[in-house]
XYZ file of C-alpha atoms in Angstrom:
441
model
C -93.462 -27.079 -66.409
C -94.906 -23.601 -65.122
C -91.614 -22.370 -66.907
C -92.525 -23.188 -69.960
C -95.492 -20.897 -70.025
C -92.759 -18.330 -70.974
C -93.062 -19.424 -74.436
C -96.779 -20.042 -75.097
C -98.919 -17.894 -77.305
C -96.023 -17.965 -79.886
C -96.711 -19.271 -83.698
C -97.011 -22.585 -85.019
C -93.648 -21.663 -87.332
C -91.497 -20.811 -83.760
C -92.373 -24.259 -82.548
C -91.508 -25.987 -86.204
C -88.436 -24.216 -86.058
C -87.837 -25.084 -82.166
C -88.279 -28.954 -83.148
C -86.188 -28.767 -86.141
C -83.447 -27.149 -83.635
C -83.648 -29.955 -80.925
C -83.343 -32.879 -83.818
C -80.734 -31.288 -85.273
C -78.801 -30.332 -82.194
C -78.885 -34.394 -80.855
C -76.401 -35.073 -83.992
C -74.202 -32.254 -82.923
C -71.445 -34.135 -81.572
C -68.731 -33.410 -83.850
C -68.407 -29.767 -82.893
C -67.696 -29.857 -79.231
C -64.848 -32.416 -79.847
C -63.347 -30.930 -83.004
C -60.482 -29.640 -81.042
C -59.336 -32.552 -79.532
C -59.682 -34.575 -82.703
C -57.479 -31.930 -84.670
C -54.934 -32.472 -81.240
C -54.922 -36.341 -80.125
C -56.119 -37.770 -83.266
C -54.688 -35.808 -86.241
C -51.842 -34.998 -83.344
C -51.410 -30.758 -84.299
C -50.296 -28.371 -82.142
C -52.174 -25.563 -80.846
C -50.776 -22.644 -82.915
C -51.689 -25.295 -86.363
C -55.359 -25.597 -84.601
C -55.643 -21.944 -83.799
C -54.479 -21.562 -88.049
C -56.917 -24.108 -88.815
C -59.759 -22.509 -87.188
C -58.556 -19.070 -88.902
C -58.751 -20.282 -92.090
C -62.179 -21.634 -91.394
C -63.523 -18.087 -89.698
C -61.895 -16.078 -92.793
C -63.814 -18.723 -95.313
C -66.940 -18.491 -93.909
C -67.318 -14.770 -94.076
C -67.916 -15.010 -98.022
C -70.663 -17.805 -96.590
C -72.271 -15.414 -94.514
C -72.491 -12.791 -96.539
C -74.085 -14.836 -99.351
C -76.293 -16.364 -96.581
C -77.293 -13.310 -95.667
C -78.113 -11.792 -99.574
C -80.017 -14.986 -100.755
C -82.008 -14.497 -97.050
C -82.921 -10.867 -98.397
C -83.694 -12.175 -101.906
C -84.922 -15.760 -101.894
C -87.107 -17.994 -99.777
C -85.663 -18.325 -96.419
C -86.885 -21.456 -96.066
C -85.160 -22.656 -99.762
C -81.854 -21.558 -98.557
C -81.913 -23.755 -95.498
C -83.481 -26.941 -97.107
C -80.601 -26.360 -99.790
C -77.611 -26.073 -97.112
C -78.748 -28.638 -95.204
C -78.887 -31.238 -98.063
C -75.598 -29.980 -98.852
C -74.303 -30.072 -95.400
C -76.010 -33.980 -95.133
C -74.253 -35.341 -98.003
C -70.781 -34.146 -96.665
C -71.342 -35.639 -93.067
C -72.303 -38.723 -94.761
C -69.425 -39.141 -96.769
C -66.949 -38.246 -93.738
C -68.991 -41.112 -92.019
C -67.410 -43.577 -94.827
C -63.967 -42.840 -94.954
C -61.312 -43.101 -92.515
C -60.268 -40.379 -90.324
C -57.491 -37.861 -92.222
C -57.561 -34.408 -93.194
C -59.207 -35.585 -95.892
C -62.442 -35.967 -94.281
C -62.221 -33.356 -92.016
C -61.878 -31.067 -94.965
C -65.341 -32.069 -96.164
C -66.630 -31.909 -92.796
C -65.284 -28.445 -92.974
C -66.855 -27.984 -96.543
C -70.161 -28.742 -95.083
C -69.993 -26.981 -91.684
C -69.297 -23.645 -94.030
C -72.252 -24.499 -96.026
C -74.455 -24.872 -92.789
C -73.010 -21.654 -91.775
C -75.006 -19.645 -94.916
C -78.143 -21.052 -92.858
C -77.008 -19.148 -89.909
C -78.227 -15.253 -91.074
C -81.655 -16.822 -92.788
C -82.801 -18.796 -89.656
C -82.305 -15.702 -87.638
C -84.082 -13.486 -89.906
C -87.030 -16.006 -90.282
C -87.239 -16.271 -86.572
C -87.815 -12.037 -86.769
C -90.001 -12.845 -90.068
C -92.439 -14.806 -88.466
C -92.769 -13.193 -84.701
C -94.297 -10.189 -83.431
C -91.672 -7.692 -82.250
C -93.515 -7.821 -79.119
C -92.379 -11.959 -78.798
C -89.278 -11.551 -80.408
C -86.851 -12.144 -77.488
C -89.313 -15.086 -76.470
C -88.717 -16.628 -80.206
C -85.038 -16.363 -79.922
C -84.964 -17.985 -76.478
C -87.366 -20.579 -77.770
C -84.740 -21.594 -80.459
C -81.608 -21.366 -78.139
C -83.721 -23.742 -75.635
C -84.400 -26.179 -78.668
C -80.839 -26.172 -79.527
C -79.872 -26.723 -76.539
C -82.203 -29.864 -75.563
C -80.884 -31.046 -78.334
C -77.321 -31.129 -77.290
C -77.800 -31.998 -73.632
C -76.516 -35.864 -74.463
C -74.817 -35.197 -77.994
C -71.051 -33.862 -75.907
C -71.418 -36.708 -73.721
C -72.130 -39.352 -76.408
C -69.815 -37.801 -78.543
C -66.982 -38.523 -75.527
C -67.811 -41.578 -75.294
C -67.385 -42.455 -78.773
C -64.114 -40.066 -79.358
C -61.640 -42.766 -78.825
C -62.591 -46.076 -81.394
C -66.239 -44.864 -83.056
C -65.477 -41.344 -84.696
C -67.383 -42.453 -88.080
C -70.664 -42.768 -85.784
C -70.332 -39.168 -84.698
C -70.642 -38.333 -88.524
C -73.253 -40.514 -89.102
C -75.581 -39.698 -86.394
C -74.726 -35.957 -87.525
C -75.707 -36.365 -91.035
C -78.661 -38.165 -90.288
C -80.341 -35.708 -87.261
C -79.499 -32.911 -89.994
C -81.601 -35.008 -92.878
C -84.233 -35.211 -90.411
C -85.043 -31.363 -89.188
C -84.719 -30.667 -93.068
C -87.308 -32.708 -94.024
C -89.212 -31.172 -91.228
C -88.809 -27.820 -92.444
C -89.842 -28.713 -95.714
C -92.535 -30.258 -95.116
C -94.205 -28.399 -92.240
C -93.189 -24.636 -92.587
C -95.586 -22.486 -94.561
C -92.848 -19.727 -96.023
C -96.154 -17.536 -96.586
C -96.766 -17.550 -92.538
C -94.430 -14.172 -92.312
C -95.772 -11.855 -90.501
C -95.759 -7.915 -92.520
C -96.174 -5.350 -89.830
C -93.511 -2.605 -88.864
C -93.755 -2.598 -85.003
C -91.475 0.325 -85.096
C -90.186 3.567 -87.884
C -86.643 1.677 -87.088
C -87.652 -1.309 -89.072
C -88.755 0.272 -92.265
C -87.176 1.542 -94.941
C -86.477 1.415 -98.847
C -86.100 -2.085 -99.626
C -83.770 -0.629 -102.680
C -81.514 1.483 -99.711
C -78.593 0.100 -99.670
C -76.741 -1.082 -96.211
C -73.955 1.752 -96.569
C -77.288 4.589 -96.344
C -79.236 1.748 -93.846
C -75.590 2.055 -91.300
C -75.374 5.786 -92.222
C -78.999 6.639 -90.436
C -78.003 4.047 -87.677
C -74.671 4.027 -86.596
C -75.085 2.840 -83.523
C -75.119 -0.284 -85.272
C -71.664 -0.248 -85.706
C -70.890 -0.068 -82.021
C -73.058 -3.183 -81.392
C -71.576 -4.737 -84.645
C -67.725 -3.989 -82.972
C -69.025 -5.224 -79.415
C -70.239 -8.663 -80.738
C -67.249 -8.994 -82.823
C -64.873 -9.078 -79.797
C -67.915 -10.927 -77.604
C -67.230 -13.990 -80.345
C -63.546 -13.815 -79.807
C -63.979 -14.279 -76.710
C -66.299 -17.028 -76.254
C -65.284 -19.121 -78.912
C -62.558 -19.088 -76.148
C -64.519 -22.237 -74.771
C -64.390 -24.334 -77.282
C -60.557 -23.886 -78.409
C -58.645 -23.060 -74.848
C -60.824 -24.533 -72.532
C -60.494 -28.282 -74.525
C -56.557 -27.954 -74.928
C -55.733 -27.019 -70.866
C -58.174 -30.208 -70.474
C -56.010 -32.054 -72.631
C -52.436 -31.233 -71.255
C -53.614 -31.559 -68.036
C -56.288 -34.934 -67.686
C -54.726 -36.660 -71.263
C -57.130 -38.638 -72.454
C -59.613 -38.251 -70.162
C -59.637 -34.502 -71.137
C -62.433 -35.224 -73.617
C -64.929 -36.971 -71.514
C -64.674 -34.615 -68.782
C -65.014 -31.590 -71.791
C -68.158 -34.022 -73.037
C -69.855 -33.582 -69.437
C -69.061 -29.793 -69.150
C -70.582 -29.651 -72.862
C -73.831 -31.449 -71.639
C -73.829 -29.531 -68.058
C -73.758 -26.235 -70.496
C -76.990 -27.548 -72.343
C -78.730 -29.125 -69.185
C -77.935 -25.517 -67.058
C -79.401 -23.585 -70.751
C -82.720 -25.781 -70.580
C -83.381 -25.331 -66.994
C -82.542 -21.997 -66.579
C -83.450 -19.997 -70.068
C -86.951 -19.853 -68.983
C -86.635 -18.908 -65.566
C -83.879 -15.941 -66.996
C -85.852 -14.704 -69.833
C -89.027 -14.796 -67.430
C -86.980 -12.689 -64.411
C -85.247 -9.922 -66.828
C -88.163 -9.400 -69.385
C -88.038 -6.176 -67.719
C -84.344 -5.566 -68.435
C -83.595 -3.922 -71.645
C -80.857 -5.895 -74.652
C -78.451 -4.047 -73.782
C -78.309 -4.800 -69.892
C -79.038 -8.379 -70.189
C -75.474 -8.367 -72.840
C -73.374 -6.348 -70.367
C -74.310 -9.068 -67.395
C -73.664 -12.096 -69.763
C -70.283 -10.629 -70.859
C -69.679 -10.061 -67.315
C -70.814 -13.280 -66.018
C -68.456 -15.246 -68.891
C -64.940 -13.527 -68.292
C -65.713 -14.368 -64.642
C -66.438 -17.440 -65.272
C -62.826 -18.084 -67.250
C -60.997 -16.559 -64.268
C -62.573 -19.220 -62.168
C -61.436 -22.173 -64.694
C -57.864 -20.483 -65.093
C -57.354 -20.059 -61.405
C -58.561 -23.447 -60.119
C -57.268 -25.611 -63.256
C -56.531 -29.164 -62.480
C -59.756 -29.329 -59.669
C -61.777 -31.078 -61.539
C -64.880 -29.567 -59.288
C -64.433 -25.935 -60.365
C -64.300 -26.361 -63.803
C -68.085 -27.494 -63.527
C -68.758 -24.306 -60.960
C -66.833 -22.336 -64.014
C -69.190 -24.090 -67.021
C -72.118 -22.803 -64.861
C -71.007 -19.478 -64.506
C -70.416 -19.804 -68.105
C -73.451 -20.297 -68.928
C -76.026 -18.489 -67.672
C -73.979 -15.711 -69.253
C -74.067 -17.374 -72.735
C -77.956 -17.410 -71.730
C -78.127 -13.879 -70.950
C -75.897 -13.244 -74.204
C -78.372 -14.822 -76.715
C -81.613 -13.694 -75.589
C -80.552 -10.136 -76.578
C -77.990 -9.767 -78.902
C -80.202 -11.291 -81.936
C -83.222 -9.326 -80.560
C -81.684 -6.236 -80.036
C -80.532 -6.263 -83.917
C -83.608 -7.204 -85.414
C -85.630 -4.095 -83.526
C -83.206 -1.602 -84.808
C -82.731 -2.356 -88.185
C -85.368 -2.458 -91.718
C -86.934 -5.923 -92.389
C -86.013 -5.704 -95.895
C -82.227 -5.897 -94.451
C -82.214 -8.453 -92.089
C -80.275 -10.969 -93.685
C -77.675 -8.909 -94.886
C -76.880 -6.983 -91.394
C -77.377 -10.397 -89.474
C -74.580 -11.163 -92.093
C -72.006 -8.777 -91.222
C -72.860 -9.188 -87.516
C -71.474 -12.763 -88.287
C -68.771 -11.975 -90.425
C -67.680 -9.177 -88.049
C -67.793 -12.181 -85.534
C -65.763 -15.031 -87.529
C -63.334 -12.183 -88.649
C -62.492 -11.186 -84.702
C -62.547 -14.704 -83.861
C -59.617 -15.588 -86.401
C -57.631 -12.702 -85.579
C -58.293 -13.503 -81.681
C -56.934 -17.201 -82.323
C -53.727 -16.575 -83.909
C -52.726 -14.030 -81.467
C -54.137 -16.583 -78.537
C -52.823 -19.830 -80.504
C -48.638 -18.488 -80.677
C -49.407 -17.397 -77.073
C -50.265 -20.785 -75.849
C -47.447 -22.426 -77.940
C -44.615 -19.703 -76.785
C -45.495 -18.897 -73.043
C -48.642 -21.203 -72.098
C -52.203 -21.222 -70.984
C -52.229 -18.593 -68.270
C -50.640 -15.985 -70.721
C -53.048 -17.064 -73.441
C -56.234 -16.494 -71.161
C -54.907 -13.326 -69.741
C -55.126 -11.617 -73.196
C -58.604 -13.595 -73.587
C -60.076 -12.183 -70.231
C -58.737 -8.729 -71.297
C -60.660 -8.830 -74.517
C -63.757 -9.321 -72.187
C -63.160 -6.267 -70.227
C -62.604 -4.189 -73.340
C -66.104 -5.704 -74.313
C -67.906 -4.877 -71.126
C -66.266 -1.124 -71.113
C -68.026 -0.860 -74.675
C -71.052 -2.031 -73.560
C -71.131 0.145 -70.867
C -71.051 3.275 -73.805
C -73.365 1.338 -76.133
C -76.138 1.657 -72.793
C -75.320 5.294 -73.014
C -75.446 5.617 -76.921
C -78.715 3.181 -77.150
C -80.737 5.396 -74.582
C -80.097 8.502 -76.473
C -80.856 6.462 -79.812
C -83.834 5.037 -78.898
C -85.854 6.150 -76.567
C -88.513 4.209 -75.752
C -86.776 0.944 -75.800
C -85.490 1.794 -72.520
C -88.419 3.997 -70.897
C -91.623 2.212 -71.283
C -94.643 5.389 -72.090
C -96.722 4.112 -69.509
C -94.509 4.447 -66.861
C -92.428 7.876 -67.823
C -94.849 10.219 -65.785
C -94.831 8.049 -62.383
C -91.362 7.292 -62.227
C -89.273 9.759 -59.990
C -86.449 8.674 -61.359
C -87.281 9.428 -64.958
C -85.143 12.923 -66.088
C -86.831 15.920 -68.123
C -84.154 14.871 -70.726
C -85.637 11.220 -70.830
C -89.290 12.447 -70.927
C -88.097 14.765 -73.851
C -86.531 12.154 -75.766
C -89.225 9.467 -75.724
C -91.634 12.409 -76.794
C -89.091 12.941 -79.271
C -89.519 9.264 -80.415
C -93.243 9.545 -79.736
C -93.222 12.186 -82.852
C -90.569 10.226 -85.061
C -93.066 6.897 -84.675
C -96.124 9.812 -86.154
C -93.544 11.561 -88.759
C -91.332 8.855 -89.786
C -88.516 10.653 -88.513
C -85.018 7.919 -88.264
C -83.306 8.013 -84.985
C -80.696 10.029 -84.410
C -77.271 8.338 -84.164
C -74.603 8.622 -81.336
């Protein structure tokens, strides 16, 4: 319990939110098992899955994008009461009809609905929490998520071979829930209006081209999180299909318990990470995450078909998804204006689903034409590429942005501290007074 002290002195709205995360996240049971459905039950092959799943990246950017306008424009808390009503009706409806493409089509209809949520929640997480709390609020909301989903795999396993209709059912009816919570219990007028920093204000009438002009660092981060999706999307599309050819049927309750191990692991150990690295910077705590997941694929890929590892792999897995969430949202919504949070949390996404499509063709006709070990070889070398970008972005964001990095009150008794860093967080010191914008890299 001591852990969970991380995450007091937050707002009444973070722990709304939080709740609303865990309800829905206990009806999430579709979405860990979609791949095998598409494979044993609607019997496609993996190059027709890995098209499928393109199809459903390249929609969804037009989602996003809209998701993340009507965040900028409208109340954030409309948007998601109205895509989640959406979203409910489709689950339902899948829940009454016999399993085709039919349904699944819906399902999809609704899942790309949901997705226009995805840019508003973020940017009312940032909306309603101190800069100062922000990677707390984030890691609040992964933890909720991730209670949530601790028994949903599992369930979900269990009820993969004769009671596929309940999945939708419990789905639609979790989602009705947290919606009416929202909408009942979140005061839209809560947000909070300070700039903690010169990087979060700006025009409101700028537009994004002029907002990525001043910081184009952005677009490094933007390209690193693109290819960071491709690749761990990886464990829900690969990781399901070598379980599959290898255990048959018993691939998807032994993907169920690595799906619930991956949300125990997250609730247990996201307060004791974000707690230990508060010190680390964003861009550190990405580079180990990235690190700590193409390891962790190596270690499935090398000991596949020992059943053992691939739980020693999930938990390698995810403590870097851990250290992967609590800064890449974060790390965005310090650098950028407030008035254009939705629509840069949108192309973060977009960037993401668009990598992500492109990653699973190439990976899908792999798999098909020379098999899984060729298929995660180019996966694991789209990691390293990530982690070698990372490595610049650390070198880009220090020069960017000063005091992020070197905290004032220790610049003058650290001997390790440079005269160039001393220089340049004086140099930020007078941009905070003049309302200078950061220089890019």
């Amino acid at each position: 319990m001591k852990l969970l002290n991380e995450y007091r002195g937050l707002r009444k709205e973070n722990y709304i939110l939080f709740v609303g995360r865990i309800v829905t996240s206990f009806g999430s049971m579709i979405y860990p098992m979609l791949t095998m459905i598409l494979s044993q039950k609607l019997h496609m092959t993996a190059g027709m899955i890995a098209a499928v799943m393109v199809i459903y990246s390249m929609t969804g950017i037009p989602m996003n994008l809209i998701g993340g306008r009507l965040a900028d424009r409208c109340s954030k808390k409309n948007v998601i009461v109205l895509c989640s009503c959406v979203s409910v009706i489709c689950y339902l409806f899948c829940a009454l009809l016999p399993l085709s493409f039919f349904p699944m089509a819906v399902f999809a209809l609704g899942a790309l609905i949901s997705q226009m949520e995805n840019p508003t929640y973020s940017a009312l997480i940032a909306d309603v929490t101190p800069a100062k709390d922000r990677s707390r609020a984030y890691s609040l909301s992964y933890l909720g998520m991730n209670l949530g989903m601790v028994l949903a795999p599992t369930i979900g396993g269990l009820l993969f071979q004769d009671y596929l209709w309940l999945m939708f059912l419990i789905g639609g009816l979790t989602t009705a829930a947290s919606t009416a919570l929202i909408y009942f219990s979140f005061d839209p007028s809560a947000a909070i209006h300070e700039t903690a920093s010169v990087y979060e204000s700006a025009d409101e009438h700028a537009s994004v081209h002029s907002i990525l002009s001043q910081h184009r660092i952005i677009l490094l981060f933007f390209a690193i999180m693109a290819l960071d999706q491709a690749v761990y999307n990886q464990y829900g599309y690969l990781m399901p299909l070598d379980l599959g050819a290898v255990h048959g049927n018993e691939g998807a309750v032994i993907y169920g318990t690595l799906s619930s191990l991956n949300c125990i692991i997250v609730v247990f150990f996201t307060p004791l990470i974000t707690h230990l690295f508060a010190s680390f910077n964003d861009v550190q705590k990405l580079l180990i995450g990235d690190l700590l997941m193409v390891g962790s694929y190596f270690l499935f890929q090398l000991l596949l078909g020992v059943i053992p590892s691939y739980y020693a792999a999930m938990a390698m897995f995810t403590w870097g998804e851990i250290f992967r969430t609590i800064s890449s949202d974060p790390y965005l919504t310090k650098r950028i204006p407030q008035s254009h949070r939705g629509r840069l949390l949108s192309i973060n996404a977009v960037a993401g689903a668009f990598a992500y499509g492109l990653a699973s063709i190439a990976v899908g006709q792999i798999y098909d034409l020379y098999g899984s070990h060729s298929a995660w070889m180019l996966v694991m070398m789209l990691g390293c590429v990530t982690v070698i970008l990372e490595l610049w972005l650390c070198r880009a964001d220090r020069g960017a942005y000063g005091l992020f990095l070197v905290p004032v009150r220790r610049l003058r008794a650290s001997k390790d501290v440079t005269l160039v860093e001393y220089k340049l967080s004086l140099a930020y010191l007078f941009s905070q007074v003049h309302q200078i914008p950061p220089k890019s890299f």
